[in-house]
mmCIF file of C-alpha atoms in Angstrom:
data_model
loop_
_atom_site.group_PDB
_atom_site.id
_atom_site.type_symbol
_atom_site.label_atom_id
_atom_site.label_comp_id
_atom_site.label_asym_id
_atom_site.label_seq_id
_atom_site.Cartn_x
_atom_site.Cartn_y
_atom_site.Cartn_z
ATOM 1 C CA MET A 23 78.909 61.430 162.893
ATOM 2 C CA ILE A 24 78.821 58.802 165.733
ATOM 3 C CA VAL A 25 80.814 55.550 165.596
ATOM 4 C CA VAL A 26 79.394 52.577 167.501
ATOM 5 C CA THR A 27 81.719 49.645 168.116
ATOM 6 C CA GLY A 28 80.211 46.305 169.023
ATOM 7 C CA ALA A 29 77.261 47.419 166.932
ATOM 8 C CA THR A 30 75.540 44.039 166.647
ATOM 9 C CA GLY A 31 75.726 43.173 170.306
ATOM 10 C CA ASN A 32 72.937 43.217 172.890
ATOM 11 C CA VAL A 33 73.735 46.901 173.699
ATOM 12 C CA GLY A 34 75.115 48.030 170.350
ATOM 13 C CA ARG A 35 72.085 46.993 168.374
ATOM 14 C CA PRO A 36 69.513 49.059 170.358
ATOM 15 C CA LEU A 37 72.009 51.918 170.567
ATOM 16 C CA VAL A 38 72.360 52.052 166.767
ATOM 17 C CA GLN A 39 68.591 51.941 166.451
ATOM 18 C CA ALA A 40 68.122 54.766 168.940
ATOM 19 C CA LEU A 41 70.674 56.961 167.235
ATOM 20 C CA ALA A 42 69.313 56.323 163.800
ATOM 21 C CA ALA A 43 65.781 57.051 164.970
ATOM 22 C CA ALA A 44 67.009 60.362 166.335
ATOM 23 C CA GLY A 45 68.318 61.273 162.889
ATOM 24 C CA GLU A 46 72.050 60.879 163.715
ATOM 25 C CA GLN A 47 74.617 59.859 161.117
ATOM 26 C CA VAL A 48 75.948 56.515 162.428
ATOM 27 C CA THR A 49 78.748 54.167 161.480
ATOM 28 C CA ALA A 50 78.155 50.699 162.883
ATOM 29 C CA VAL A 51 81.393 48.771 163.549
ATOM 30 C CA SER A 52 81.529 45.036 164.253
ATOM 31 C CA ARG A 53 83.376 41.895 163.175
ATOM 32 C CA GLY A 54 80.237 40.574 161.485
ATOM 33 C CA VAL A 55 78.032 43.562 160.685
ATOM 34 C CA SER A 56 75.916 43.511 157.493
ATOM 35 C CA ASP A 57 72.995 45.349 155.863
ATOM 36 C CA ALA A 58 70.530 43.094 157.643
ATOM 37 C CA ALA A 59 72.031 43.914 161.050
ATOM 38 C CA VAL A 60 71.583 47.683 160.964
ATOM 39 C CA PRO A 61 68.688 50.076 160.227
ATOM 40 C CA GLU A 62 68.337 51.458 156.700
ATOM 41 C CA GLY A 63 70.726 54.276 156.056
ATOM 42 C CA VAL A 64 73.267 53.268 158.715
ATOM 43 C CA ARG A 65 76.816 52.920 157.337
ATOM 44 C CA HIS A 66 78.507 49.750 158.513
ATOM 45 C CA ARG A 67 82.075 48.533 158.563
ATOM 46 C CA GLN A 68 83.690 45.206 159.410
ATOM 47 C CA VAL A 69 86.860 46.105 161.418
ATOM 48 C CA ASP A 70 89.328 44.168 163.513
ATOM 49 C CA LEU A 71 89.669 46.100 166.728
ATOM 50 C CA ALA A 72 92.937 44.408 167.382
ATOM 51 C CA SER A 73 94.354 46.609 164.591
ATOM 52 C CA PRO A 74 93.610 50.221 165.569
ATOM 53 C CA GLU A 75 95.112 51.512 162.298
ATOM 54 C CA SER A 76 92.208 49.820 160.412
ATOM 55 C CA LEU A 77 89.906 52.202 162.199
ATOM 56 C CA ARG A 78 91.347 55.404 160.675
ATOM 57 C CA PRO A 79 88.809 55.545 157.789
ATOM 58 C CA VAL A 80 86.003 54.838 160.225
ATOM 59 C CA PHE A 81 86.887 57.652 162.580
ATOM 60 C CA ASP A 82 87.694 60.218 159.903
ATOM 61 C CA GLY A 83 85.172 63.003 160.419
ATOM 62 C CA ALA A 84 83.518 61.430 163.466
ATOM 63 C CA ASP A 85 82.479 63.478 166.476
ATOM 64 C CA ALA A 86 81.822 60.771 169.052
ATOM 65 C CA VAL A 87 82.420 57.080 169.661
ATOM 66 C CA PHE A 88 80.804 54.351 171.763
ATOM 67 C CA LEU A 89 83.583 52.063 172.806
ATOM 68 C CA HIS A 90 82.766 48.415 173.242
ATOM 69 C CA ASP A 91 84.017 45.332 171.444
ATOM 70 C CA GLY A 92 80.763 43.411 171.471
ATOM 71 C CA GLY A 93 82.441 40.587 173.429
ATOM 72 C CA ALA A 94 85.642 40.216 171.471
ATOM 73 C CA GLY A 95 87.745 41.342 174.441
ATOM 74 C CA VAL A 96 90.351 42.773 172.077
ATOM 75 C CA HIS A 97 90.607 46.514 172.597
ATOM 76 C CA LEU A 98 90.051 46.077 176.300
ATOM 77 C CA LEU A 99 93.620 44.794 176.639
ATOM 78 C CA SER A 100 95.031 47.974 175.102
ATOM 79 C CA PRO A 101 92.566 50.745 174.414
ATOM 80 C CA GLN A 102 95.135 53.419 173.914
ATOM 81 C CA GLY A 103 95.685 52.698 170.232
ATOM 82 C CA ILE A 104 92.024 53.055 169.477
ATOM 83 C CA LEU A 105 91.796 56.293 171.471
ATOM 84 C CA ASP A 106 94.791 57.771 169.642
ATOM 85 C CA VAL A 107 93.264 56.913 166.252
ATOM 86 C CA ALA A 108 89.870 58.310 167.325
ATOM 87 C CA LYS A 109 91.436 61.628 168.452
ATOM 88 C CA ALA A 110 93.408 61.860 165.253
ATOM 89 C CA GLY A 111 90.131 61.473 163.273
ATOM 90 C CA GLY A 112 88.479 64.352 165.134
ATOM 91 C CA VAL A 113 86.541 62.469 167.864
ATOM 92 C CA ARG A 114 85.840 64.722 170.797
ATOM 93 C CA ARG A 115 83.459 62.527 172.859
ATOM 94 C CA VAL A 116 83.798 58.909 174.010
ATOM 95 C CA VAL A 117 81.263 56.798 175.871
ATOM 96 C CA LEU A 118 82.669 53.624 177.435
ATOM 97 C CA LEU A 119 80.654 50.563 178.299
ATOM 98 C CA SER A 120 82.404 49.417 181.493
ATOM 99 C CA SER A 121 81.078 47.248 184.352
ATOM 100 C CA GLN A 122 79.688 47.687 187.799
ATOM 101 C CA GLY A 123 82.387 45.264 188.921
ATOM 102 C CA VAL A 124 85.007 47.936 188.554
ATOM 103 C CA VAL A 125 83.751 49.438 191.832
ATOM 104 C CA THR A 126 82.066 46.439 193.500
ATOM 105 C CA ARG A 127 84.907 43.911 192.841
ATOM 106 C CA PRO A 128 87.984 46.141 192.669
ATOM 107 C CA GLN A 129 90.419 43.289 193.448
ATOM 108 C CA SER A 130 89.055 40.919 190.778
ATOM 109 C CA PRO A 131 91.578 40.642 187.879
ATOM 110 C CA SER A 132 88.838 39.986 185.338
ATOM 111 C CA HIS A 133 86.361 42.718 186.543
ATOM 112 C CA GLY A 134 87.927 45.293 188.806
ATOM 113 C CA ARG A 135 91.547 45.656 187.792
ATOM 114 C CA MET A 136 91.196 45.343 184.038
ATOM 115 C CA GLY A 137 88.103 47.519 183.987
ATOM 116 C CA ARG A 138 89.822 50.202 186.096
ATOM 117 C CA SER A 139 92.779 50.321 183.725
ATOM 118 C CA ILE A 140 90.461 50.861 180.774
ATOM 119 C CA GLU A 141 88.450 53.538 182.567
ATOM 120 C CA ASP A 142 91.741 55.280 183.487
ATOM 121 C CA ALA A 143 92.781 55.326 179.863
ATOM 122 C CA ILE A 144 89.427 56.908 178.896
ATOM 123 C CA ARG A 145 89.773 59.570 181.619
ATOM 124 C CA GLN A 146 93.261 60.472 180.465
ATOM 125 C CA SER A 147 92.360 60.557 176.752
ATOM 126 C CA GLY A 148 91.816 64.252 176.571
ATOM 127 C CA MET A 149 88.294 63.739 175.217
ATOM 128 C CA ASP A 150 84.957 64.376 176.895
ATOM 129 C CA TRP A 151 84.193 61.012 178.439
ATOM 130 C CA THR A 152 81.173 59.261 180.003
ATOM 131 C CA ILE A 153 81.483 55.807 181.661
ATOM 132 C CA LEU A 154 78.499 53.384 181.866
ATOM 133 C CA ARG A 155 78.707 50.748 184.579
ATOM 134 C CA PRO A 156 75.801 48.270 184.198
ATOM 135 C CA GLY A 157 75.227 45.193 186.373
ATOM 136 C CA GLY A 158 73.934 41.944 184.955
ATOM 137 C CA PHE A 159 72.142 42.060 181.573
ATOM 138 C CA ALA A 160 68.585 40.744 181.124
ATOM 139 C CA SER A 161 69.808 39.322 177.822
ATOM 140 C CA ASN A 162 71.937 36.822 179.708
ATOM 141 C CA ALA A 163 68.724 34.819 179.807
ATOM 142 C CA PHE A 164 69.332 33.934 176.139
ATOM 143 C CA ALA A 165 71.569 31.243 177.546
ATOM 144 C CA TRP A 166 68.353 29.413 178.364
ATOM 145 C CA ALA A 167 66.881 29.703 174.872
ATOM 146 C CA GLU A 168 67.697 26.132 173.732
ATOM 147 C CA THR A 169 66.440 24.359 176.809
ATOM 148 C CA ILE A 170 63.322 26.481 177.071
ATOM 149 C CA ARG A 171 62.561 25.893 173.369
ATOM 150 C CA THR A 172 63.050 22.124 173.545
ATOM 151 C CA ARG A 173 62.165 21.169 177.099
ATOM 152 C CA ARG A 174 60.589 24.199 178.726
ATOM 153 C CA THR A 175 63.277 24.159 181.431
ATOM 154 C CA ALA A 176 65.849 26.741 182.686
ATOM 155 C CA ALA A 177 68.785 25.815 184.882
ATOM 156 C CA ALA A 178 70.864 28.178 187.013
ATOM 157 C CA PRO A 179 72.543 28.323 190.449
ATOM 158 C CA PHE A 180 71.418 30.425 193.357
ATOM 159 C CA GLY A 181 67.722 30.306 192.335
ATOM 160 C CA ASP A 182 66.441 32.710 194.959
ATOM 161 C CA THR A 183 69.199 35.318 195.034
ATOM 162 C CA GLY A 184 68.103 38.547 193.402
ATOM 163 C CA LEU A 185 70.058 41.133 191.396
ATOM 164 C CA PRO A 186 68.726 44.262 189.563
ATOM 165 C CA TRP A 187 69.233 42.902 186.068
ATOM 166 C CA ILE A 188 69.072 45.663 183.400
ATOM 167 C CA ASP A 189 67.515 45.572 179.920
ATOM 168 C CA PRO A 190 70.269 46.292 177.356
ATOM 169 C CA ALA A 191 67.805 48.585 175.594
ATOM 170 C CA ASP A 192 68.025 50.935 178.586
ATOM 171 C CA ILE A 193 71.817 50.850 178.405
ATOM 172 C CA GLY A 194 71.610 51.722 174.714
ATOM 173 C CA GLU A 195 69.282 54.682 175.381
ATOM 174 C CA VAL A 196 71.531 56.028 178.145
ATOM 175 C CA ALA A 197 74.519 55.680 175.760
ATOM 176 C CA ALA A 198 72.620 57.483 173.047
ATOM 177 C CA ALA A 199 71.855 60.361 175.390
ATOM 178 C CA ALA A 200 75.490 60.592 176.454
ATOM 179 C CA LEU A 201 76.705 60.555 172.831
ATOM 180 C CA ARG A 202 74.195 63.181 171.600
ATOM 181 C CA GLU A 203 73.619 65.537 174.529
ATOM 182 C CA ASP A 204 75.749 67.902 176.492
ATOM 183 C CA GLY A 205 75.892 67.572 180.326
ATOM 184 C CA HIS A 206 77.168 63.966 180.561
ATOM 185 C CA ALA A 207 80.935 64.653 180.331
ATOM 186 C CA GLY A 208 82.890 63.424 183.355
ATOM 187 C CA GLN A 209 79.996 61.239 184.590
ATOM 188 C CA ALA A 210 80.096 57.592 185.586
ATOM 189 C CA TYR A 211 76.549 56.143 185.539
ATOM 190 C CA GLU A 212 75.636 52.965 187.414
ATOM 191 C CA LEU A 213 72.949 51.221 185.429
ATOM 192 C CA THR A 214 70.499 48.718 186.963
ATOM 193 C CA GLY A 215 66.961 47.544 186.467
ATOM 194 C CA PRO A 216 64.061 48.747 188.649
ATOM 195 C CA ALA A 217 63.895 45.773 191.044
ATOM 196 C CA LEU A 218 65.734 42.661 192.253
ATOM 197 C CA SER A 219 65.069 39.608 190.098
ATOM 198 C CA THR A 220 65.986 36.028 190.931
ATOM 199 C CA PRO A 221 66.693 33.241 188.454
ATOM 200 C CA ARG A 222 63.506 31.480 189.456
ATOM 201 C CA GLN A 223 61.490 34.703 188.876
ATOM 202 C CA ARG A 224 63.121 35.232 185.475
ATOM 203 C CA ALA A 225 62.223 31.701 184.382
ATOM 204 C CA GLU A 226 58.678 32.379 185.495
ATOM 205 C CA ALA A 227 58.533 35.639 183.582
ATOM 206 C CA ILE A 228 59.644 33.922 180.376
ATOM 207 C CA GLY A 229 56.934 31.291 180.965
ATOM 208 C CA ASP A 230 54.358 34.049 181.396
ATOM 209 C CA ALA A 231 55.497 35.611 178.097
ATOM 210 C CA LEU A 232 55.224 32.223 176.395
ATOM 211 C CA GLY A 233 51.820 31.433 177.905
ATOM 212 C CA GLU A 234 53.024 28.142 179.370
ATOM 213 C CA PRO A 235 55.191 27.298 182.380
ATOM 214 C CA VAL A 236 58.978 27.011 182.367
ATOM 215 C CA ARG A 237 60.325 24.602 185.016
ATOM 216 C CA PHE A 238 63.272 26.022 186.903
ATOM 217 C CA ILE A 239 66.159 23.623 187.753
ATOM 218 C CA GLU A 240 68.593 24.807 190.454
ATOM 219 C CA GLN A 241 72.189 23.956 189.765
ATOM 220 C CA THR A 242 74.942 23.562 192.300
ATOM 221 C CA ARG A 243 77.817 26.032 191.968
ATOM 222 C CA ASP A 244 80.038 23.194 190.666
ATOM 223 C CA GLU A 245 77.470 22.306 187.941
ATOM 224 C CA ALA A 246 77.199 25.970 186.898
ATOM 225 C CA ARG A 247 80.987 26.357 186.915
ATOM 226 C CA ALA A 248 81.477 23.359 184.615
ATOM 227 C CA GLN A 249 78.900 24.737 182.235
ATOM 228 C CA MET A 250 80.302 28.274 182.215
ATOM 229 C CA LEU A 251 83.879 27.144 181.712
ATOM 230 C CA GLN A 252 82.883 25.935 178.260
ATOM 231 C CA PHE A 253 82.741 29.560 177.057
ATOM 232 C CA MET A 254 84.246 31.805 179.717
ATOM 233 C CA PRO A 255 87.816 32.050 181.190
ATOM 234 C CA GLU A 256 88.065 30.648 184.734
ATOM 235 C CA PRO A 257 88.746 34.029 186.534
ATOM 236 C CA VAL A 258 85.627 35.473 184.891
ATOM 237 C CA VAL A 259 83.574 32.365 185.909
ATOM 238 C CA GLU A 260 84.635 32.554 189.504
ATOM 239 C CA THR A 261 83.924 36.230 189.915
ATOM 240 C CA THR A 262 80.624 35.868 188.140
ATOM 241 C CA LEU A 263 79.581 33.051 190.474
ATOM 242 C CA ASP A 264 80.636 35.121 193.463
ATOM 243 C CA ILE A 265 78.439 38.036 192.208
ATOM 244 C CA ILE A 266 75.325 36.009 191.505
ATOM 245 C CA GLY A 267 75.727 33.789 194.565
ATOM 246 C CA GLU A 268 76.848 36.257 197.243
ATOM 247 C CA PRO A 269 76.206 39.743 195.909
ATOM 248 C CA THR A 270 77.342 42.768 197.933
ATOM 249 C CA PRO A 271 74.857 45.364 199.060
ATOM 250 C CA ALA A 272 76.242 47.663 196.350
ATOM 251 C CA GLU A 273 75.463 44.983 193.748
ATOM 252 C CA GLN A 274 71.894 44.671 194.889
ATOM 253 C CA ARG A 275 71.318 48.440 195.079
ATOM 254 C CA ILE A 276 68.764 49.913 192.719
ATOM 255 C CA SER A 277 70.472 52.830 190.976
ATOM 256 C CA PRO A 278 68.513 55.967 190.031
ATOM 257 C CA ASP A 279 70.871 56.764 187.108
ATOM 258 C CA VAL A 280 68.696 55.349 184.308
ATOM 259 C CA GLU A 281 65.712 57.402 185.374
ATOM 260 C CA ARG A 282 67.936 60.408 185.962
ATOM 261 C CA VAL A 283 69.252 60.333 182.443
ATOM 262 C CA LEU A 284 66.165 59.158 180.507
ATOM 263 C CA GLY A 285 63.352 60.593 182.616
ATOM 264 C CA HIS A 286 61.590 57.227 182.997
ATOM 265 C CA THR A 287 62.069 54.171 185.122
ATOM 266 C CA PRO A 288 64.077 51.251 183.714
ATOM 267 C CA ARG A 289 62.305 48.412 181.919
ATOM 268 C CA THR A 290 61.503 45.277 183.987
ATOM 269 C CA PHE A 291 62.751 41.810 183.167
ATOM 270 C CA ALA A 292 59.199 40.822 182.333
ATOM 271 C CA GLU A 293 59.082 43.581 179.657
ATOM 272 C CA TRP A 294 62.356 42.262 178.244
ATOM 273 C CA ALA A 295 60.926 38.742 178.129
ATOM 274 C CA VAL A 296 57.781 39.823 176.272
ATOM 275 C CA ARG A 297 59.866 41.756 173.711
ATOM 276 C CA ASN A 298 62.202 38.800 173.157
ATOM 277 C CA VAL A 299 59.762 35.927 173.523
ATOM 278 C CA ALA A 300 60.435 34.660 169.969
ATOM 279 C CA ALA A 301 63.888 33.430 171.072
ATOM 280 C CA PHE A 302 62.219 30.990 173.446
ATOM 281 C CA ARG A 303 59.369 29.601 171.373
#
């Protein structure tokens, strides 16, 4: 049995679908999971990851776990309790959703240092481990959903700076492979899309999917910071703006790891936009 934490998130949802389609027994864990949020036949549990002891019934009899809080930021502060409970329940394999920033921004408190401490805990857990380090998610474009629906506009800073944004479905498929197959233990995979994509190009791709243009509005860094501070801590905002405004060569590198694991090239942002166009109508 495979436990998926953060099961209703942008990565957890396609991961649960991929595992269920492969015939795996899955337990989907999230703060707000329900029958409607998971495929038929998937067991689901609402669990507070801040209380590792509450996970004991979830991990009992499990073989593997995908570790991610779906954005809660709870277990990331102290993953050891969850790892201890997982081992006690019989878990032998753990796949961690980490971040590319662990290696590209090692001095950042919000990206590098915290992420490194979590990865270290995974490595020292005594379980077979695999670490996934994606860059920016294509699904970040959902932040434009309201303005595209109502005004057919999309605002962002650094309109012509490209990064290899990845479709979360590809992350989910790589995670499924690492959870189900041998040969991934001790690996850290860098996960990117197949090409650089700028904010202006992403707005155009959503317009193409809609069949009508989306006007791109370029923000200043200060405008973007003020908007992001409404839902993100300041250290995370500053590092994020640094990454999307002045990416390092490593952050713009196209990684071969998705194709290496899955045997096919990563999905493009345009493919993501077509598949998710309903959010922008």
